[in-house]
C-alpha positions as a Python dict, from the first residue, in 0.01 Angstrom:
ca = {
    (1, 'M'): (0, 0, 0),
    (2, 'T'): (-119, -343, 102),
    (3, 'I'): (-93, -496, 448),
    (4, 'G'): (164, -741, 309),
    (5, 'E'): (377, -457, 176),
    (6, 'A'): (361, -281, 512),
    (7, 'I'): (468, -596, 696),
    (8, 'A'): (760, -645, 457),
    (9, 'L'): (866, -281, 489),
    (10, 'R'): (869, -287, 868),
    (11, 'R'): (1122, -567, 913),
    (12, 'N'): (1366, -470, 1190),
    (13, 'K'): (1209, -124, 1217),
    (14, 'K'): (1012, 48, 1490),
    (15, 'L'): (666, 91, 1339),
    (16, 'V'): (454, 396, 1419),
    (17, 'F'): (90, 384, 1314),
    (18, 'T'): (-180, 646, 1303),
    (19, 'N'): (-510, 671, 1127),
    (20, 'G'): (-775, 913, 1017),
    (21, 'V'): (-974, 1069, 736),
    (22, 'F'): (-716, 1329, 623),
    (23, 'D'): (-977, 1484, 395),
    (24, 'V'): (-861, 1843, 355),
    (25, 'L'): (-491, 1840, 438),
    (26, 'H'): (-371, 2136, 647),
    (27, 'A'): (-73, 2240, 861),
    (28, 'G'): (-212, 2059, 1165),
    (29, 'H'): (-205, 1730, 975),
    (30, 'V'): (148, 1790, 846),
    (31, 'K'): (290, 1873, 1192),
    (32, 'Y'): (104, 1579, 1347),
    (33, 'L'): (242, 1334, 1089),
    (34, 'E'): (595, 1473, 1120),
    (35, 'F'): (581, 1428, 1497),
    (36, 'A'): (441, 1075, 1463),
    (37, 'R'): (720, 981, 1222),
    (38, 'S'): (981, 1110, 1469),
    (39, 'L'): (873, 841, 1716),
    (40, 'G'): (1004, 552, 1508),
    (41, 'D'): (1165, 427, 1189),
    (42, 'L'): (853, 389, 976),
    (43, 'L'): (513, 564, 969),
    (44, 'I'): (215, 379, 826),
    (45, 'V'): (-117, 566, 810),
    (46, 'G'): (-452, 389, 812),
    (47, 'M'): (-703, 591, 611),
    (48, 'N'): (-1080, 568, 641),
    (49, 'S'): (-1249, 469, 315),
    (50, 'D'): (-1517, 700, 172),
    (51, 'D'): (-1797, 479, 311),
    (52, 'S'): (-1623, 470, 648),
    (53, 'V'): (-1602, 852, 654),
    (54, 'R'): (-1974, 877, 582),
    (55, 'S'): (-2049, 630, 861),
    (56, 'L'): (-1857, 853, 1106),
    (57, 'G'): (-2114, 1131, 1056),
    (58, 'K'): (-1863, 1396, 954),
    (59, 'G'): (-2128, 1575, 750),
    (60, 'P'): (-2316, 1544, 421),
    (61, 'N'): (-2030, 1688, 215),
    (62, 'R'): (-1763, 1456, 351),
    (63, 'P'): (-1535, 1333, 237),
    (64, 'V'): (-1463, 1626, 8),
    (65, 'N'): (-1183, 1433, -161),
    (66, 'P'): (-1220, 1067, -263),
    (67, 'L'): (-1006, 800, -104),
    (68, 'E'): (-764, 766, -396),
    (69, 'D'): (-690, 1141, -390),
    (70, 'R'): (-649, 1149, -12),
    (71, 'M'): (-412, 853, -26),
    (72, 'S'): (-209, 1010, -307),
    (73, 'V'): (-165, 1339, -121),
    (74, 'L'): (-69, 1175, 209),
    (75, 'S'): (170, 932, 39),
    (76, 'A'): (358, 1227, -109),
    (77, 'L'): (457, 1360, 234),
    (78, 'R'): (817, 1285, 342),
    (79, 'S'): (699, 1178, 685),
    (80, 'V'): (464, 906, 554),
    (81, 'D'): (609, 573, 449),
    (82, 'G'): (279, 416, 346),
    (83, 'V'): (-99, 450, 352),
    (84, 'I'): (-347, 164, 390),
    (85, 'A'): (-721, 214, 344),
    (86, 'F'): (-968, 50, 579),
    (87, 'E'): (-1347, 11, 562),
    (88, 'Q'): (-1436, 2, 932),
    (89, 'K'): (-1497, 302, 1158),
    (90, 'T'): (-1186, 220, 1361),
    (91, 'P'): (-848, 68, 1266),
    (92, 'E'): (-864, -219, 1513),
    (93, 'A'): (-830, -492, 1248),
    (94, 'L'): (-523, -321, 1094),
    (95, 'I'): (-362, -276, 1434),
    (96, 'E'): (-422, -644, 1518),
    (97, 'I'): (-225, -741, 1207),
    (98, 'L'): (48, -474, 1203),
    (99, 'R'): (106, -457, 1580),
    (100, 'P'): (284, -120, 1571),
    (101, 'E'): (521, -40, 1853),
    (102, 'V'): (365, 309, 1874),
    (103, 'H'): (7, 413, 1797),
    (104, 'V'): (-44, 790, 1765),
    (105, 'K'): (-369, 986, 1788),
    (106, 'G'): (-455, 1354, 1802),
    (107, 'G'): (-536, 1547, 2118),
    (108, 'D'): (-909, 1530, 2050),
    (109, 'Y'): (-883, 1172, 2182),
    (110, 'T'): (-791, 1020, 2516),
    (111, 'I'): (-651, 672, 2568),
    (112, 'E'): (-977, 582, 2741),
    (113, 'S'): (-1183, 687, 2437),
    (114, 'L'): (-982, 483, 2184),
    (115, 'P'): (-1144, 148, 2100),
    (116, 'E'): (-807, 25, 1974),
    (117, 'A'): (-625, 108, 2299),
    (118, 'K'): (-695, -232, 2453),
    (119, 'I'): (-539, -404, 2155),
    (120, 'V'): (-224, -188, 2156),
    (121, 'Q'): (-182, -214, 2533),
    (122, 'G'): (-254, -588, 2516),
    (123, 'Y'): (62, -662, 2319),
    (124, 'G'): (274, -401, 2502),
    (125, 'G'): (256, -121, 2245),
    (126, 'E'): (269, 246, 2334),
    (127, 'I'): (-8, 499, 2271),
    (128, 'V'): (91, 862, 2221),
    (129, 'I'): (-166, 1141, 2221),
    (130, 'V'): (-39, 1447, 2030),
    (131, 'P'): (-175, 1795, 2112),
    (132, 'L'): (-367, 1950, 1824),
    (133, 'L'): (-234, 2256, 1644),
    (134, 'E'): (-472, 2525, 1766),
    (135, 'G'): (-724, 2653, 1511),
    (136, 'R'): (-644, 2389, 1249),
    (137, 'S'): (-904, 2136, 1139),
    (138, 'S'): (-1064, 2025, 815),
    (139, 'T'): (-1402, 2136, 948),
    (140, 'Q'): (-1269, 2487, 1016),
    (141, 'V'): (-1119, 2507, 666),
    (142, 'L'): (-1449, 2397, 511),
    (143, 'R'): (-1641, 2653, 718),
    (144, 'R'): (-1411, 2933, 601),
    (145, 'I'): (-1480, 2848, 239),
    (146, 'G'): (-1854, 2802, 299),
    (147, 'L'): (-1882, 2427, 252),
    (148, 'E'): (-1966, 2333, 611),
}
């Protein structure tokens, strides 16, 4: 999905935005995205590009799945209305353009630790921090199968 397509799709709808790597999809991701979608009419997900993932220091084997595959899998979920890739470490540029009414992040973040929080709060948007599903993470999955 392009930014233009996302803007066209959101007309007269409450836009919820979240972002992440979504490398090895698991139940925690699915529940998180379902909850995010319940907060509005449309859920757009910003996805870190492969180079962006590497710059985040997630590990030498990450991402496991290339961007196109990660986007394809996430786009197939009922809760996700669109996925937009971004090259930066954070989605600030996307948020500046899309101006979602609600920005959702997982419980491993706080509002104070989000670089994009000032942007969202600056235009009156809401930030929702969602508790993580205990024991579910891509890193834990990769450790169980011996790749991390």
